[in-house]
Coordinates of C-alpha atoms in Angstrom, one line a residue:
Chain A
M1 CA 114.1 118.9 85.3
A2 CA 117.4 117.3 84.9
K3 CA 118.9 115.7 88.0
I4 CA 121.4 117.9 89.8
T5 CA 124.8 116.3 90.1
Q6 CA 127.2 116.6 93.0
E7 CA 129.5 118.6 90.7
Q8 CA 126.7 121.1 90.1
K9 CA 125.9 121.3 93.8
D10 CA 129.5 122.0 94.6
Y11 CA 129.8 124.7 92.0
Q12 CA 126.6 126.4 93.2
Q13 CA 128.0 126.4 96.7
L14 CA 131.1 128.1 95.4
V15 CA 129.0 130.7 93.7
K16 CA 127.0 131.3 96.8
N17 CA 130.2 132.0 98.8
V18 CA 131.8 134.4 96.3
K19 CA 129.0 136.3 94.8
P20 CA 128.3 139.8 96.1
K21 CA 125.3 140.2 98.4
P22 CA 122.7 143.0 98.1
P23 CA 123.3 145.8 100.6
Y24 CA 120.8 144.2 103.1
L25 CA 120.6 146.9 105.8
K26 CA 120.5 149.8 103.3
N27 CA 117.7 148.0 101.3
I28 CA 115.6 147.4 104.4
V29 CA 116.0 151.0 105.8
M30 CA 115.1 152.4 102.4
A31 CA 112.1 150.1 102.0
F32 CA 111.0 151.2 105.5
L33 CA 111.4 155.0 104.9
V34 CA 109.9 155.1 101.4
G35 CA 107.1 152.6 102.2
G36 CA 106.3 154.6 105.4
L37 CA 106.3 157.9 103.5
I38 CA 103.9 156.6 100.9
C39 CA 101.6 155.4 103.6
L40 CA 101.9 158.8 105.4
I41 CA 100.8 160.5 102.2
G42 CA 98.0 158.0 102.0
Q43 CA 96.9 159.1 105.5
L44 CA 97.0 162.7 104.5
I45 CA 94.8 162.0 101.5
L46 CA 92.5 159.9 103.6
N47 CA 92.1 162.6 106.3
F48 CA 91.5 165.1 103.5
Y49 CA 88.6 163.0 102.1
I50 CA 87.1 162.5 105.5
S51 CA 87.3 166.3 106.1
L52 CA 85.3 166.7 102.9
G53 CA 82.6 164.6 104.5
L54 CA 83.2 161.2 102.9
D55 CA 82.3 158.1 105.0
S56 CA 85.5 157.1 106.8
T57 CA 85.0 153.3 106.5
K58 CA 84.2 152.9 102.9
E59 CA 84.1 156.0 100.6
A60 CA 87.1 157.8 101.9
P61 CA 89.4 154.7 101.7
S62 CA 88.1 154.0 98.2
A63 CA 88.8 157.5 97.1
T64 CA 92.3 157.4 98.7
S65 CA 93.1 154.1 96.8
A66 CA 92.0 155.7 93.5
T67 CA 94.0 158.8 94.2
L68 CA 97.2 156.8 95.1
V69 CA 96.7 154.7 92.0
F70 CA 96.5 157.8 89.9
L71 CA 99.7 159.1 91.5
G72 CA 101.6 155.8 91.0
A73 CA 100.4 155.6 87.4
F74 CA 101.3 159.2 86.7
L75 CA 104.8 158.9 88.2
T76 CA 105.2 155.8 86.1
G77 CA 104.3 157.7 83.0
L78 CA 106.7 160.4 83.8
G79 CA 109.5 157.8 84.1
V80 CA 110.0 158.6 87.8
Y81 CA 108.6 155.5 89.6
D82 CA 111.3 153.0 88.4
K83 CA 113.9 155.4 89.7
I84 CA 112.2 155.4 93.2
G85 CA 111.9 151.6 93.0
K86 CA 115.6 151.2 92.3
R87 CA 116.3 152.6 95.7
A88 CA 113.2 151.7 97.6
G89 CA 112.7 148.1 96.5
A90 CA 109.7 146.8 98.4
G91 CA 109.1 150.3 99.8
S92 CA 107.5 151.3 96.5
I93 CA 106.4 147.8 95.3
V94 CA 104.2 146.8 98.3
P95 CA 102.1 150.0 98.6
I96 CA 99.1 150.3 96.1
T97 CA 101.1 152.8 94.2
G98 CA 103.4 149.9 93.2
F99 CA 100.2 147.9 92.1
A100 CA 99.5 150.9 89.7
N101 CA 103.1 150.9 88.5
S102 CA 103.0 147.2 87.7
I103 CA 99.9 147.8 85.5
V104 CA 101.1 151.0 83.7
A105 CA 104.7 149.8 83.0
P106 CA 103.8 146.8 80.8
A107 CA 100.9 148.8 79.2
M108 CA 103.4 151.5 78.1
E109 CA 106.1 149.0 77.3
F110 CA 104.0 146.9 74.9
K111 CA 102.2 149.8 73.2
S112 CA 104.5 149.1 70.2
E113 CA 102.5 145.8 69.7
G114 CA 99.2 147.8 69.4
Y115 CA 96.3 148.7 71.7
V116 CA 94.7 145.3 71.8
F117 CA 97.5 142.8 71.8
G118 CA 99.9 145.2 73.3
V119 CA 98.5 147.7 75.8
A120 CA 95.4 145.8 76.9
A121 CA 96.6 142.2 76.7
K122 CA 99.9 142.9 78.6
M123 CA 98.4 145.3 81.2
F124 CA 98.1 142.5 83.8
V125 CA 101.2 140.4 83.1
V126 CA 102.7 141.6 86.4
A127 CA 99.6 142.6 88.5
G128 CA 97.4 139.7 87.3
P129 CA 98.6 137.2 89.9
V130 CA 97.8 139.6 92.7
L131 CA 94.2 139.9 91.5
V132 CA 93.9 136.2 90.9
Y133 CA 95.2 135.2 94.4
G134 CA 93.6 138.1 96.2
I135 CA 90.1 137.6 94.7
A136 CA 90.2 133.8 94.9
S137 CA 91.3 133.7 98.4
S138 CA 88.7 136.3 99.4
A139 CA 85.9 134.2 97.8
L140 CA 87.2 131.1 99.6
I141 CA 87.3 132.9 102.9
G142 CA 83.8 134.2 102.2
L143 CA 82.6 130.7 101.5
I144 CA 84.0 129.4 104.8
Y145 CA 82.4 132.3 106.6
Y146 CA 79.1 131.5 105.0
V147 CA 79.3 127.8 105.9
V148 CA 80.3 128.6 109.4
K149 CA 77.7 131.3 109.9
F150 CA 74.6 129.9 108.2
Chain B
M1 CA 141.2 112.8 57.6
A2 CA 140.5 116.3 58.9
V3 CA 143.9 117.8 58.4
K4 CA 143.1 121.1 60.1
K5 CA 141.6 119.6 63.2
L6 CA 143.6 119.5 66.5
G7 CA 142.5 117.4 69.3
A8 CA 138.9 117.2 70.4
Q9 CA 137.5 120.7 69.7
T10 CA 140.0 122.9 67.9
V11 CA 140.6 123.9 64.4
K12 CA 144.0 125.3 63.2
F13 CA 143.8 127.1 59.9
Q14 CA 146.3 126.4 57.1
N15 CA 146.0 129.9 55.6
P16 CA 144.7 131.9 58.5
P17 CA 141.9 134.1 57.2
S18 CA 142.2 137.9 57.8
I19 CA 139.9 140.3 59.4
I20 CA 140.2 143.1 56.9
A21 CA 137.7 145.6 58.4
T22 CA 135.3 146.0 61.3
A23 CA 132.7 148.5 62.3
T24 CA 130.8 149.2 65.5
V25 CA 127.7 151.0 66.5
V26 CA 126.9 151.6 70.2
G27 CA 124.1 153.2 72.3
P28 CA 124.4 156.4 74.4
V29 CA 125.5 154.6 77.6
E30 CA 128.3 152.7 75.9
G31 CA 129.2 155.9 74.2
K32 CA 130.0 157.4 77.5
G33 CA 132.2 154.4 78.5
P34 CA 135.9 154.2 78.6
L35 CA 136.0 152.7 75.0
R36 CA 134.0 155.5 73.4
N37 CA 136.9 156.6 71.1
Y38 CA 137.1 153.1 69.5
F39 CA 133.5 153.0 68.2
D40 CA 132.5 154.1 64.7
L41 CA 129.0 155.4 65.5
I42 CA 127.6 156.5 68.9
L43 CA 123.8 156.9 68.9
G44 CA 122.4 159.9 70.7
D45 CA 119.2 158.0 71.5
F46 CA 118.1 154.4 71.9
K47 CA 115.5 154.4 69.1
F48 CA 117.9 155.4 66.2
Q49 CA 114.9 157.2 64.5
E50 CA 112.9 154.0 64.5
K51 CA 109.5 153.2 66.0
S52 CA 110.5 150.3 68.3
W53 CA 113.6 149.0 70.1
E54 CA 113.5 145.9 67.9
K55 CA 113.6 148.0 64.7
A56 CA 116.4 150.2 66.2
E57 CA 118.4 147.0 66.9
K58 CA 118.1 145.8 63.4
K59 CA 119.1 149.2 62.0
M60 CA 122.2 149.2 64.1
L61 CA 123.3 145.8 62.8
K62 CA 122.5 146.8 59.2
E63 CA 124.5 150.0 59.7
A64 CA 127.5 148.2 61.3
V65 CA 127.6 145.6 58.4
E66 CA 127.3 148.3 55.7
M67 CA 130.1 150.3 57.3
A68 CA 132.4 147.3 57.7
V69 CA 131.8 146.3 54.1
K70 CA 132.5 149.9 52.9
K71 CA 135.7 150.1 55.0
S72 CA 136.9 146.7 53.6
G73 CA 136.9 148.0 50.1
V74 CA 135.2 144.7 49.0
P75 CA 132.4 145.5 46.5
S76 CA 129.0 144.6 47.8
D77 CA 128.4 141.9 45.2
K78 CA 131.6 140.1 46.3
I79 CA 130.3 139.4 49.8
E80 CA 129.5 135.7 49.7
Y81 CA 128.0 135.0 53.1
F82 CA 126.5 137.1 55.8
I83 CA 126.7 135.2 59.1
A84 CA 124.8 136.8 62.0
G85 CA 122.7 136.3 65.0
D86 CA 121.3 138.1 68.0
L87 CA 119.3 137.6 71.2
L88 CA 115.7 138.3 70.0
N89 CA 113.3 135.4 69.3
Q90 CA 114.0 133.8 66.0
I91 CA 117.0 136.0 65.6
I92 CA 114.9 138.8 63.9
S93 CA 117.6 141.5 64.1
A94 CA 119.9 139.4 62.0
S95 CA 117.4 138.1 59.5
F96 CA 115.6 141.5 59.1
A97 CA 119.0 143.1 58.5
A98 CA 119.7 140.3 56.0
R99 CA 116.5 141.1 54.3
E100 CA 117.7 144.6 53.5
L101 CA 121.3 143.7 52.9
G102 CA 120.6 141.1 50.3
Y103 CA 123.7 138.9 51.0
P104 CA 123.4 135.0 51.1
F105 CA 122.6 134.6 54.8
L106 CA 123.4 132.1 57.5
G107 CA 121.6 132.7 60.7
I108 CA 123.3 131.5 63.9
Y109 CA 122.3 131.5 67.6
G110 CA 124.9 131.4 70.3
A111 CA 123.3 134.0 72.7
C112 CA 126.1 136.3 73.7
S113 CA 128.8 134.0 72.3
T114 CA 127.5 134.7 68.8
V115 CA 130.4 136.9 67.7
A116 CA 132.9 134.1 68.3
E117 CA 130.6 131.5 66.7
G118 CA 130.3 133.7 63.6
L119 CA 134.0 134.3 63.4
G120 CA 134.7 130.6 63.8
I121 CA 132.2 129.5 61.1
G122 CA 133.3 132.3 58.8
A123 CA 137.0 131.6 59.2
M124 CA 136.3 127.9 58.4
L125 CA 134.4 128.7 55.3
V126 CA 137.2 131.1 54.1
D127 CA 140.0 128.7 54.9
G128 CA 138.0 125.8 53.5
G129 CA 138.0 127.5 50.1
Y130 CA 134.2 128.0 50.1
A131 CA 134.4 131.8 50.0
D132 CA 136.8 134.8 49.7
N133 CA 134.8 137.4 51.5
I134 CA 132.4 136.9 54.3
V135 CA 130.8 139.4 56.6
V136 CA 130.0 138.5 60.3
G137 CA 127.8 140.5 62.5
T138 CA 125.8 140.5 65.8
S139 CA 123.7 142.9 67.8
S140 CA 121.9 143.5 71.1
H141 CA 119.8 146.3 72.6
F142 CA 119.3 147.0 76.3
C143 CA 115.5 147.8 75.8
S144 CA 114.6 144.9 73.4
A145 CA 116.4 142.5 75.7
E146 CA 114.8 143.8 78.9
R147 CA 111.3 143.3 77.6
Q148 CA 112.0 139.8 76.2
Y149 CA 114.0 138.4 79.1
R150 CA 113.0 140.5 82.1
F151 CA 110.6 143.3 82.8
P152 CA 109.1 146.4 81.3
L153 CA 111.5 149.4 81.5
E154 CA 109.2 151.5 83.8
L155 CA 108.6 148.7 86.3
G156 CA 110.0 149.8 89.7
N157 CA 112.0 146.8 90.6
Q158 CA 115.4 146.4 92.1
R159 CA 118.4 144.6 90.6
P160 CA 120.8 142.6 92.5
P161 CA 124.6 143.4 92.4
T162 CA 125.0 140.3 90.1
A163 CA 122.8 141.7 87.4
Q164 CA 124.4 142.8 84.1
R165 CA 123.5 145.5 81.6
T166 CA 122.8 144.3 78.0
V167 CA 125.0 146.4 75.8
T168 CA 123.2 148.4 73.1
G169 CA 125.2 148.1 70.0
A170 CA 126.2 146.1 66.9
G171 CA 129.5 144.9 65.5
A172 CA 130.5 143.5 62.1
A173 CA 133.7 142.3 60.5
V174 CA 134.7 141.3 57.0
I175 CA 136.7 138.0 56.9
S176 CA 138.8 137.6 53.8
T177 CA 141.5 135.5 52.1
K178 CA 143.5 138.7 51.6
N179 CA 146.9 138.7 53.1
Q180 CA 146.8 141.1 55.9
N181 CA 146.7 141.3 59.8
P182 CA 145.1 140.4 62.1
R183 CA 144.3 136.8 61.3
I184 CA 142.1 134.2 62.8
T185 CA 144.5 131.3 63.6
Y186 CA 142.6 128.9 65.8
V187 CA 139.0 128.2 66.6
T188 CA 137.9 126.1 69.6
T189 CA 134.2 125.2 69.5
G190 CA 132.7 124.9 73.0
K191 CA 130.5 122.2 74.5
V192 CA 127.2 123.1 76.3
I193 CA 128.1 123.2 80.0
D194 CA 125.4 123.3 82.7
M195 CA 126.6 123.8 86.2
G196 CA 123.1 124.1 87.7
A197 CA 122.6 127.8 87.7
V198 CA 119.0 129.0 88.1
D199 CA 119.2 132.7 88.8
P200 CA 118.5 134.7 85.6
N201 CA 120.0 137.8 87.5
D202 CA 123.4 136.1 87.7
M203 CA 124.6 135.1 84.3
G204 CA 128.2 135.7 84.9
S205 CA 128.6 132.8 87.4
A206 CA 126.4 130.6 85.2
M207 CA 128.7 131.1 82.2
A208 CA 132.1 131.0 83.9
P209 CA 132.5 127.2 83.8
A210 CA 131.7 127.1 80.1
A211 CA 134.5 129.7 79.5
V212 CA 136.9 127.8 81.6
D213 CA 136.1 124.5 79.9
T214 CA 136.7 126.0 76.4
I215 CA 139.9 127.8 77.5
V216 CA 141.3 124.5 78.9
M217 CA 140.3 122.6 75.8
H218 CA 141.8 125.2 73.6
L219 CA 145.2 125.2 75.4
E220 CA 145.2 121.3 75.5
D221 CA 144.3 120.9 71.8
S222 CA 146.7 123.6 70.6
K223 CA 149.4 122.7 73.0
R224 CA 149.6 126.3 73.9
T225 CA 149.9 128.0 77.3
P226 CA 148.5 131.3 78.4
E227 CA 152.1 132.7 77.9
D228 CA 151.4 132.4 74.1
Y229 CA 148.9 135.2 74.4
D230 CA 149.2 138.9 75.1
L231 CA 145.6 138.9 76.4
I232 CA 142.8 136.4 77.1
V233 CA 139.5 138.1 77.0
T234 CA 136.1 136.5 77.9
G235 CA 132.9 137.7 76.5
D236 CA 130.5 138.9 79.2
L237 CA 131.3 137.2 82.5
A238 CA 131.5 140.7 84.1
S239 CA 132.9 141.2 87.6
V240 CA 131.2 138.2 89.3
G241 CA 131.8 135.7 86.5
K242 CA 135.4 136.8 85.8
D243 CA 136.5 136.3 89.5
I244 CA 134.9 132.8 89.5
A245 CA 136.5 131.9 86.1
Q246 CA 139.9 133.0 87.4
K247 CA 139.4 130.8 90.5
L248 CA 138.3 127.8 88.5
M249 CA 141.4 128.2 86.2
L250 CA 143.7 128.4 89.1
Q251 CA 142.2 125.2 90.5
K252 CA 143.2 123.6 87.2
G253 CA 146.7 125.0 87.4
I254 CA 146.2 127.7 84.8
D255 CA 147.4 131.1 85.9
V256 CA 146.1 133.9 83.7
S257 CA 145.8 136.6 86.3
N258 CA 148.1 139.1 84.6
K259 CA 146.6 138.8 81.1
Y260 CA 143.0 138.1 81.6
T261 CA 140.2 140.6 81.2
D262 CA 136.5 140.5 80.2
C263 CA 134.6 142.6 77.6
G264 CA 131.7 143.1 80.2
L265 CA 134.2 145.0 82.4
L266 CA 136.0 146.9 79.6
I267 CA 132.9 148.4 78.1
Y268 CA 131.6 150.4 81.1
S269 CA 133.5 152.4 83.7
P270 CA 132.8 151.5 87.4
E271 CA 131.1 154.9 87.9
Q272 CA 128.4 153.9 85.4
D273 CA 125.5 152.3 87.2
V274 CA 125.6 148.9 85.5
H275 CA 125.9 146.5 88.5
A276 CA 128.3 143.7 87.6
G277 CA 129.1 144.9 84.0
G278 CA 128.0 144.5 80.5
S279 CA 126.4 141.5 78.7
G280 CA 124.6 140.8 75.4
C281 CA 125.8 139.8 71.9
A282 CA 127.1 143.3 71.3
C283 CA 129.3 143.3 74.4
A284 CA 132.0 141.0 73.1
A285 CA 131.3 142.2 69.5
V286 CA 131.9 145.9 70.0
V287 CA 134.8 145.4 72.3
T288 CA 136.5 142.9 69.9
F289 CA 135.8 144.9 66.7
G290 CA 136.3 148.3 68.3
Y291 CA 138.9 148.1 70.9
I292 CA 140.8 144.9 70.3
F293 CA 140.9 145.1 66.5
N294 CA 142.2 148.7 66.6
E295 CA 144.9 147.8 69.2
M296 CA 146.0 144.9 67.2
Q297 CA 146.3 147.0 64.1
K298 CA 148.4 149.4 66.0
G299 CA 150.5 146.5 67.3
R300 CA 149.8 147.0 71.0
Y301 CA 148.5 143.4 71.1
N302 CA 149.6 140.7 68.7
K303 CA 148.1 137.6 70.1
I304 CA 144.6 137.5 71.6
L305 CA 142.4 134.7 72.7
L306 CA 138.7 135.8 72.5
V307 CA 136.4 133.5 74.5
A308 CA 132.8 134.7 74.0
T309 CA 130.3 133.3 76.4
G310 CA 126.6 132.7 76.1
A311 CA 123.7 131.6 78.3
L312 CA 121.4 129.4 76.2
M313 CA 118.1 129.9 77.8
N314 CA 114.8 131.8 77.6
S315 CA 112.4 132.8 80.3
T316 CA 109.9 130.0 79.4
I317 CA 112.3 127.2 80.2
V318 CA 113.7 128.9 83.3
Q319 CA 110.1 129.2 84.6
Q320 CA 109.7 125.5 84.0
G321 CA 112.5 125.0 86.5
E322 CA 115.3 124.1 84.2
T323 CA 118.9 125.0 85.0
I324 CA 120.7 127.3 82.6
P325 CA 123.0 125.7 79.9
C326 CA 126.0 127.8 78.8
I327 CA 128.5 127.9 76.0
A328 CA 131.7 129.5 75.1
H329 CA 133.6 129.6 71.8
A330 CA 137.3 130.6 71.5
V331 CA 138.9 132.4 68.6
A332 CA 142.6 133.1 68.4
L333 CA 143.4 136.4 66.7
E334 CA 147.0 137.0 65.8
N335 CA 149.3 139.4 63.9
L336 CA 151.5 137.1 61.8
Chain C
M1 CA 99.4 163.8 114.4
I2 CA 99.6 160.3 116.1
D3 CA 97.7 158.9 113.0
Y4 CA 100.5 160.1 110.7
I5 CA 103.2 158.6 112.8
M6 CA 101.3 155.3 113.1
A7 CA 100.7 155.3 109.4
F8 CA 104.4 155.9 108.7
L9 CA 105.6 153.2 111.2
V10 CA 103.3 150.5 110.3
G11 CA 103.4 151.0 106.6
G12 CA 107.2 151.2 106.6
L13 CA 107.4 148.0 108.6
I14 CA 105.2 146.1 106.3
C15 CA 107.4 147.2 103.3
A16 CA 110.5 146.3 105.3
V17 CA 109.2 142.8 105.8
G18 CA 108.6 142.7 102.0
Q19 CA 112.2 143.7 101.4
I20 CA 113.5 141.1 103.8
L21 CA 111.5 138.4 102.0
M22 CA 112.8 139.6 98.6
D23 CA 116.5 139.8 99.7
F24 CA 116.7 136.7 101.9
T25 CA 114.5 134.2 100.2
P26 CA 114.4 133.0 96.6
L27 CA 111.0 134.7 96.3
S28 CA 110.7 137.2 93.5
P29 CA 108.8 140.5 93.9
A30 CA 105.8 138.9 92.2
H31 CA 105.8 136.1 94.6
V32 CA 106.1 138.4 97.6
L33 CA 103.1 140.4 96.4
V34 CA 101.0 137.3 96.0
V35 CA 102.0 136.1 99.4
F36 CA 101.2 139.6 100.9
V37 CA 97.7 139.8 99.3
T38 CA 96.8 136.3 100.4
L39 CA 98.2 136.9 103.9
G40 CA 96.1 140.1 104.2
A41 CA 93.1 138.1 103.2
I42 CA 93.6 135.3 105.7
L43 CA 94.4 137.7 108.6
S44 CA 91.3 139.7 107.7
G45 CA 89.3 136.5 107.6
L46 CA 90.6 135.7 111.2
G47 CA 89.6 139.2 112.3
L48 CA 93.2 140.2 112.9
Y49 CA 93.7 142.8 110.2
Q50 CA 90.9 145.2 111.1
P51 CA 92.6 146.0 114.5
L52 CA 95.7 146.9 112.5
I53 CA 93.6 149.3 110.2
D54 CA 92.1 150.8 113.4
L55 CA 95.6 151.4 114.7
A56 CA 97.5 152.6 111.7
G57 CA 94.9 153.7 109.1
A58 CA 96.6 154.1 105.7
G59 CA 99.7 152.5 107.1
A60 CA 97.7 149.2 107.0
S61 CA 95.3 149.9 104.1
V62 CA 97.8 151.2 101.5
P63 CA 100.3 148.3 101.5
L64 CA 99.1 145.3 99.5
P65 CA 97.9 143.2 102.5
G66 CA 95.4 146.0 102.9
F67 CA 94.1 145.1 99.4
G68 CA 93.5 141.5 100.6
H69 CA 91.8 142.7 103.7
T70 CA 89.5 145.1 101.7
L71 CA 88.5 142.1 99.4
V72 CA 87.7 139.9 102.4
K73 CA 85.8 142.6 104.3
G74 CA 83.8 143.3 101.2
V75 CA 82.9 139.6 100.8
I76 CA 81.9 139.2 104.4
D77 CA 79.8 142.5 104.5
E78 CA 78.1 141.3 101.4
V79 CA 77.4 137.8 102.7
N80 CA 75.8 139.3 105.8
K81 CA 73.7 141.6 103.6
S82 CA 72.6 139.3 100.7
G83 CA 73.7 135.8 101.5
A84 CA 75.8 133.3 99.5
L85 CA 75.9 135.5 96.3
G86 CA 78.0 138.0 98.4
I87 CA 80.9 135.4 98.1
L88 CA 81.1 136.3 94.5
T89 CA 80.1 140.0 94.5
G90 CA 81.5 141.5 97.7
G91 CA 85.2 141.5 96.9
L92 CA 85.2 143.4 93.7
K93 CA 82.5 145.7 94.8
A94 CA 84.7 146.8 97.7
T95 CA 87.8 147.2 95.6
A96 CA 86.2 148.5 92.4
A97 CA 87.6 152.1 92.9
G98 CA 91.2 150.9 93.0
I99 CA 91.0 148.4 90.2
T100 CA 89.0 150.6 87.8
A101 CA 91.3 153.5 88.6
A102 CA 94.3 151.2 87.7
I103 CA 92.8 150.2 84.4
V104 CA 91.6 153.6 83.4
F105 CA 94.6 155.5 84.5
G106 CA 96.9 152.8 83.2
Y107 CA 95.4 152.9 79.7
I108 CA 95.5 156.8 79.7
M109 CA 99.1 156.8 80.8
A110 CA 100.1 154.2 78.1
L111 CA 98.4 156.5 75.6
I112 CA 100.3 159.6 76.6
F113 CA 103.7 158.3 77.6
N114 CA 106.4 156.2 76.2
P115 CA 108.8 154.1 78.2
K116 CA 112.2 155.8 78.6
P117 CA 115.5 153.8 78.6
K118 CA 117.9 154.4 81.4

């Protein structure tokens, strides 16, 4: 990386002062409302599966995840999820429906490059890092747990 | 001795080449904008009956070039060069259009400044005596640019207010030795200017210093002042970059406030949800070849300084932590 | 009823924190997601995330830190059950439904639908 000069620093300071800021409060309120709503729907689905007799610690949460993933994927296919995301920001990115969106969006987008190099290869361009860091950190924590315990 | 060269970066043409015809194709969103009546073809959909965004973009460029050549009345076999470029990797829109057009082809890359780079090179070839008729063109497409530079269309992400919308469209112009208005009188080639910008969602403020540098050099080299122009129009600085450019020019003692505008602001209306404004190669191209060319023919404007701006980066180099280098080229268009 | 209110409040709060990180720091959405999943995993390892799940149900399990928690919980359960091999098998076993659903539904949606320009 090239060295940053004083002139560049001064200019970036000027830019920082004049450039319009995102509507912070509105964004946070929308993220809270939409994120909360998605979790509330998740709770409805969870209670529904528990009422069907699924085990409340493992089976019902798994079924809930799969259902929410389906909803996120379907709304992405219909072209609705990005419209929600435009207003909700993190409110629709952070829930598991957003994880589904991040998988379906590139899969659809790169269909024009074929089903192997396009759909399949690009499916995890956005969601891949979440799996990598999630799985790697869980394995690391598992290792620490194992060493401490045994 | 380069007799047509003025100062450090400017060329003054001896026999200013004419722009004898232009043509523009735009997408559905631009077709709802305030300049809609200036465009030759407004697409009803983004695909233009093609299978991909890239193919649609190529078709727009080809269509614009064919229309411009037809309007000019120059027979197809008398077009001596086709000078074009675009935003996609390896400028595929331009070269694939050239494959179908069959003209001798010079591919150029100046990101969103391409239209001014093309006009400059084209005018130099014509005034240099190397050609009588040249066609210049460029294109960009919202969807092909999004997938190359940013994210898949359906990803539910949020854009900051500094983000700009890539204009879907293509513009082409025929430059000729014919004796008619408007003419290309001066060309100032810009230097690459990097003021340390890193935010790919804020191209306007990254490019503003390049535009200012080129405008200052143009005025210095040509010994002109802003008073010599009816309008100074930058390429795609949009609202954020335009304000900054104006501030920077005032700091240097150049007051353009009453005659300065930007193609990225002209192409969309404020009600359209485009954040800071338009960008992309087609932004400056369709505004210049649609709106400005028409208004010059009508005589509403007689002297225009077009300063098309470009950010010379791709996502790889930005991810590697590099700052964003930018460029601007100025072209003076005049009714003589 | 209280479980719905808690799910809404806690889920909304986690998302609001995500929004704050996205708007006030240079972190991109992708970075925020990585931070969240890792944070969920660490909190779970320290035994701090399970109480949140007990309190808020889907409000804690549906946002991404919940995914990190499910991974770690799966690993720890499996280590308790079958020893060291659980480090490698537990995480994906516990999250298989979500991941497989994402791949299968993702593929199907890509088959059926095309992206729409805005």
